[in-house]
PDB file of C-alpha atoms in Angstrom:
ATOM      1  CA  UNK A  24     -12.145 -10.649   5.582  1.00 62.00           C
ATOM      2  CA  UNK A  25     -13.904 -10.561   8.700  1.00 69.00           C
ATOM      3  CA  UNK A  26     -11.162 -11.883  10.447  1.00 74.00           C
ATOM      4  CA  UNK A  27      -8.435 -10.120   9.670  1.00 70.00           C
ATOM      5  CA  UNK A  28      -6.527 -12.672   8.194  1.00 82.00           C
ATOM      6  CA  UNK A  29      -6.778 -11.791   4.958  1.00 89.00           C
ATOM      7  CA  UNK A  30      -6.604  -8.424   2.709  1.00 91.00           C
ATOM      8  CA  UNK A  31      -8.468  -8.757  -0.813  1.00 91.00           C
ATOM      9  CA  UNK A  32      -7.433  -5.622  -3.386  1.00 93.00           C
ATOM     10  CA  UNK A  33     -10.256  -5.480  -6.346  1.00 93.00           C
ATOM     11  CA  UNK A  34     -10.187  -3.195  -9.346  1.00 91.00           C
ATOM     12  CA  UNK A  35     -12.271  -0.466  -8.328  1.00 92.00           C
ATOM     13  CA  UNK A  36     -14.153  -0.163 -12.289  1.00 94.00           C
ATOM     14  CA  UNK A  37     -14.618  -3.923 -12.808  1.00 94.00           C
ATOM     15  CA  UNK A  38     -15.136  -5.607  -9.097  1.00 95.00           C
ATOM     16  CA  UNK A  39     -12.372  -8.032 -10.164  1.00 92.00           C
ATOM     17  CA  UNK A  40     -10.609  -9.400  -7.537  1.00 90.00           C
ATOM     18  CA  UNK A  41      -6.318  -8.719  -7.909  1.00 89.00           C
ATOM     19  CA  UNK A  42      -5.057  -9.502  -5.034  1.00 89.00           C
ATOM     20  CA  UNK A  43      -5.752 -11.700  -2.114  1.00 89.00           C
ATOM     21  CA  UNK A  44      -2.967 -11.035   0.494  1.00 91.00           C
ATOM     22  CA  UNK A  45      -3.000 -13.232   3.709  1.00 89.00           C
ATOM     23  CA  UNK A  46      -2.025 -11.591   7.261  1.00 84.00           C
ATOM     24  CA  UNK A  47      -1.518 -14.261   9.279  1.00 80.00           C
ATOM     25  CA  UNK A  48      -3.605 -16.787  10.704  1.00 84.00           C
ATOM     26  CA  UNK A  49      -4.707 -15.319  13.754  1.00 86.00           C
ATOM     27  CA  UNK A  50      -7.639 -12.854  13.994  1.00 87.00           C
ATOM     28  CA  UNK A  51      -7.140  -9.372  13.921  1.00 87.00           C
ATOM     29  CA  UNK A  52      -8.718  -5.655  13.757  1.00 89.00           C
ATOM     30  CA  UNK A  53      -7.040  -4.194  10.717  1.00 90.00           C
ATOM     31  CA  UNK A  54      -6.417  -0.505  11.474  1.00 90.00           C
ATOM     32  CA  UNK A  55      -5.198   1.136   8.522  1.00 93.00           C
ATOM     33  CA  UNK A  56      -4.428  -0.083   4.632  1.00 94.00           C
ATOM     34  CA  UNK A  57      -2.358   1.985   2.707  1.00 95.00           C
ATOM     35  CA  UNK A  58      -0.631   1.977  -0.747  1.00 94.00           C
ATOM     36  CA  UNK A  59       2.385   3.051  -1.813  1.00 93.00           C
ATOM     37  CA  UNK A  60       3.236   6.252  -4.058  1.00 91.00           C
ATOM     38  CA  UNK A  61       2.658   3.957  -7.353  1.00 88.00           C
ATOM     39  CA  UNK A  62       0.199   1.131  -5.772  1.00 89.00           C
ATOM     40  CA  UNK A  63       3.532  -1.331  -6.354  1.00 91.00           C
ATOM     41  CA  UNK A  64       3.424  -1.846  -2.426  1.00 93.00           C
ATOM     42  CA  UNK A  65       0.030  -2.151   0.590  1.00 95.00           C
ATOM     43  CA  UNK A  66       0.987  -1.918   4.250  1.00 95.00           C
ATOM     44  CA  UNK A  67      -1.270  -2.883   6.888  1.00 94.00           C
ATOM     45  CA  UNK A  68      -1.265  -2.253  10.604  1.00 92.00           C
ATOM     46  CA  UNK A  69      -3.618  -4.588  13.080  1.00 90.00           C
ATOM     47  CA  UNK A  70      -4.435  -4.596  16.567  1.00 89.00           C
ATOM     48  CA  UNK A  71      -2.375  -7.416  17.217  1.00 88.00           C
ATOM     49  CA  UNK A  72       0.976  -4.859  16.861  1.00 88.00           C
ATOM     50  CA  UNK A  73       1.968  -5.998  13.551  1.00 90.00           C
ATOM     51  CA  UNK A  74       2.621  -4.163  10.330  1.00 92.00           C
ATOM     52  CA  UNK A  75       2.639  -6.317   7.039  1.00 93.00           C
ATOM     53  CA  UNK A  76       3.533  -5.203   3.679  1.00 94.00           C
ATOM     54  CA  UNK A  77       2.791  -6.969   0.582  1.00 93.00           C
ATOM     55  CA  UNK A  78       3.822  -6.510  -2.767  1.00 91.00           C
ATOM     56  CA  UNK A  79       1.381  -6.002  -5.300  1.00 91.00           C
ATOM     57  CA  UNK A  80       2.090  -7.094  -9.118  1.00 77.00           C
ATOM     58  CA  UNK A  81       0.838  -5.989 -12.446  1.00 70.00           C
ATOM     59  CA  UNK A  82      -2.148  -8.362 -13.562  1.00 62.00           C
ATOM     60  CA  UNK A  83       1.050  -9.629 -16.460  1.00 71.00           C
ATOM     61  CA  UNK A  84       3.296  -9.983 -13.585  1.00 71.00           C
ATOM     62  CA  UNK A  85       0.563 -11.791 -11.094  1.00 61.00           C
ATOM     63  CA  UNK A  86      -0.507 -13.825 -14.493  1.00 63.00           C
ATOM     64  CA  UNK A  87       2.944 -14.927 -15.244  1.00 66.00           C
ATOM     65  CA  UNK A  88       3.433 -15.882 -11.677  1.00 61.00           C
ATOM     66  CA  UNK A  89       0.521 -17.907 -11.526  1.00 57.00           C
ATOM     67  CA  UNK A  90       2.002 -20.622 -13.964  1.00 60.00           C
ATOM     68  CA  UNK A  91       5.257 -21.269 -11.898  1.00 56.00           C
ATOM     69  CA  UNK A  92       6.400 -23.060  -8.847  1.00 56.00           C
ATOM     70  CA  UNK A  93       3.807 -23.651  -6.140  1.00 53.00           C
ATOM     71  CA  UNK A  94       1.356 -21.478  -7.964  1.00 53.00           C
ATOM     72  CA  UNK A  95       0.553 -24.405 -10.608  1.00 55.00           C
ATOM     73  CA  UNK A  96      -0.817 -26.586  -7.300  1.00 54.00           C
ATOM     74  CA  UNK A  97      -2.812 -24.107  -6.297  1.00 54.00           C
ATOM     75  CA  UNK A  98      -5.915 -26.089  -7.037  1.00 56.00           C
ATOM     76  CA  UNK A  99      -5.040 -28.969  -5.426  1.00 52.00           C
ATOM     77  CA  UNK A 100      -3.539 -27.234  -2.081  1.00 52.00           C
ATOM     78  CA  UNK A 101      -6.091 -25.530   0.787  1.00 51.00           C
ATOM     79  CA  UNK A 102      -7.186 -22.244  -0.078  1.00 57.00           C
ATOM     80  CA  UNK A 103      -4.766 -21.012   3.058  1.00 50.00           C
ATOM     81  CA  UNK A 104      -1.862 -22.059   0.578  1.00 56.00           C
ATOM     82  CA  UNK A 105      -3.018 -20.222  -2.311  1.00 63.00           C
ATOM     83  CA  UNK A 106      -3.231 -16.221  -0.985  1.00 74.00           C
ATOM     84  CA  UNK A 107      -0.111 -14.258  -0.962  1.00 82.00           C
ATOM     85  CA  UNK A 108       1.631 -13.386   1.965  1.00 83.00           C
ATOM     86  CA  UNK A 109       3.406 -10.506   3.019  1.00 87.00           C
ATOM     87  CA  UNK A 110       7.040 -10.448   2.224  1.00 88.00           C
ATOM     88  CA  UNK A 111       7.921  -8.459   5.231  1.00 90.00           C
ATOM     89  CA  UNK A 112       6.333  -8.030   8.601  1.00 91.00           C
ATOM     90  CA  UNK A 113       7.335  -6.576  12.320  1.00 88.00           C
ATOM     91  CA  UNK A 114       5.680  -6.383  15.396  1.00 89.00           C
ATOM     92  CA  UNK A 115       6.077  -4.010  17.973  1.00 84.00           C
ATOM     93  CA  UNK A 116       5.081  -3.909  22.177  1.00 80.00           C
ATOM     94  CA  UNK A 117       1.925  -1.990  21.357  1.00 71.00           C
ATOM     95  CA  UNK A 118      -1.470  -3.500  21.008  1.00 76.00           C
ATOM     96  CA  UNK A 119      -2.754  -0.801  18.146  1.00 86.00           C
ATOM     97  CA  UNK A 120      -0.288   0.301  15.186  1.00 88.00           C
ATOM     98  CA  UNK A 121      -1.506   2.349  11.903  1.00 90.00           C
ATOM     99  CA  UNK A 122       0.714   2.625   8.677  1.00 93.00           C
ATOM    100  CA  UNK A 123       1.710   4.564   6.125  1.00 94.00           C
ATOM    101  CA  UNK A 124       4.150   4.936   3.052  1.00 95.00           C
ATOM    102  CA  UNK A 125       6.091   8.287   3.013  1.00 94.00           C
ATOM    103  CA  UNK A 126       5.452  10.543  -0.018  1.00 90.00           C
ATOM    104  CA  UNK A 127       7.751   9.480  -3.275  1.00 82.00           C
ATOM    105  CA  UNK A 128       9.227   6.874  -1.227  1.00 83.00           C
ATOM    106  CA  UNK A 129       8.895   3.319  -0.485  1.00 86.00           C
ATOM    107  CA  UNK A 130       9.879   3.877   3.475  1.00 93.00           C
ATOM    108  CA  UNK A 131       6.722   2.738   6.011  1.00 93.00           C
ATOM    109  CA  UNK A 132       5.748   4.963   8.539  1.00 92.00           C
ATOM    110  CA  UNK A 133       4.354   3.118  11.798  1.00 90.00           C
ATOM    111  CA  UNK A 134       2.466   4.876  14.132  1.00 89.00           C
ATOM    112  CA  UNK A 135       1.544   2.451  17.400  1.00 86.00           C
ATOM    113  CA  UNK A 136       0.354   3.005  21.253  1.00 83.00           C
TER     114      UNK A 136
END
């Protein structure tokens, strides 16, 4: 988004929309996006010192996910309750971070001045 708030993944043949992953709720320059070794993971690293990392489902898995819990109010909640957040996040004293996943490996690499 324009913002920064949110990260939307699409299928690169199709246009459809997978994923729509939500930062925070505070703008932010998004530095760097990166997947993981088998796309099962995205990290992203802002300007706000932060590093999220989301974890990114089959279209099954995100399609059996969709009819449980919260999920089945999705229509009736805000929009800002319906994107996925990231399941882990840290910040660091550094105004600019990048971010990477090491090779064969689900360990993030942070990179931040």
């Amino acid at each position: 988004s324009e913002k920064g708030t949110l990260v939307r993944v699409f299928d690169a043949q199709t246009g459809k929309k997978l994923h729509e992953l939500r930062r925070g709720k505070s703008p932010a320059k998004i530095n760097s996006i990166n997947f993981n070794h088998d796309s099962s993971l995205l990290c992203c690293g802002s300007d706000r010192g932060t590093i999220h990392i989301f974890r990114l489902g089959t279209p099954s898995e995100i399609e059996a996910a969709s009819k449980t819990g919260l999920a089945q109010a999705k229509g009736l909640l805000p929009k800002y309750f319906s994107s996925q957040w990231s399941f882990a996040k840290f910040s660091v004293p550094s105004s600019h971070c990048i971010c990477a996943f090491a090779p064969d490996s689900d360990a993030v690499i942070a990179v931040c001045a």
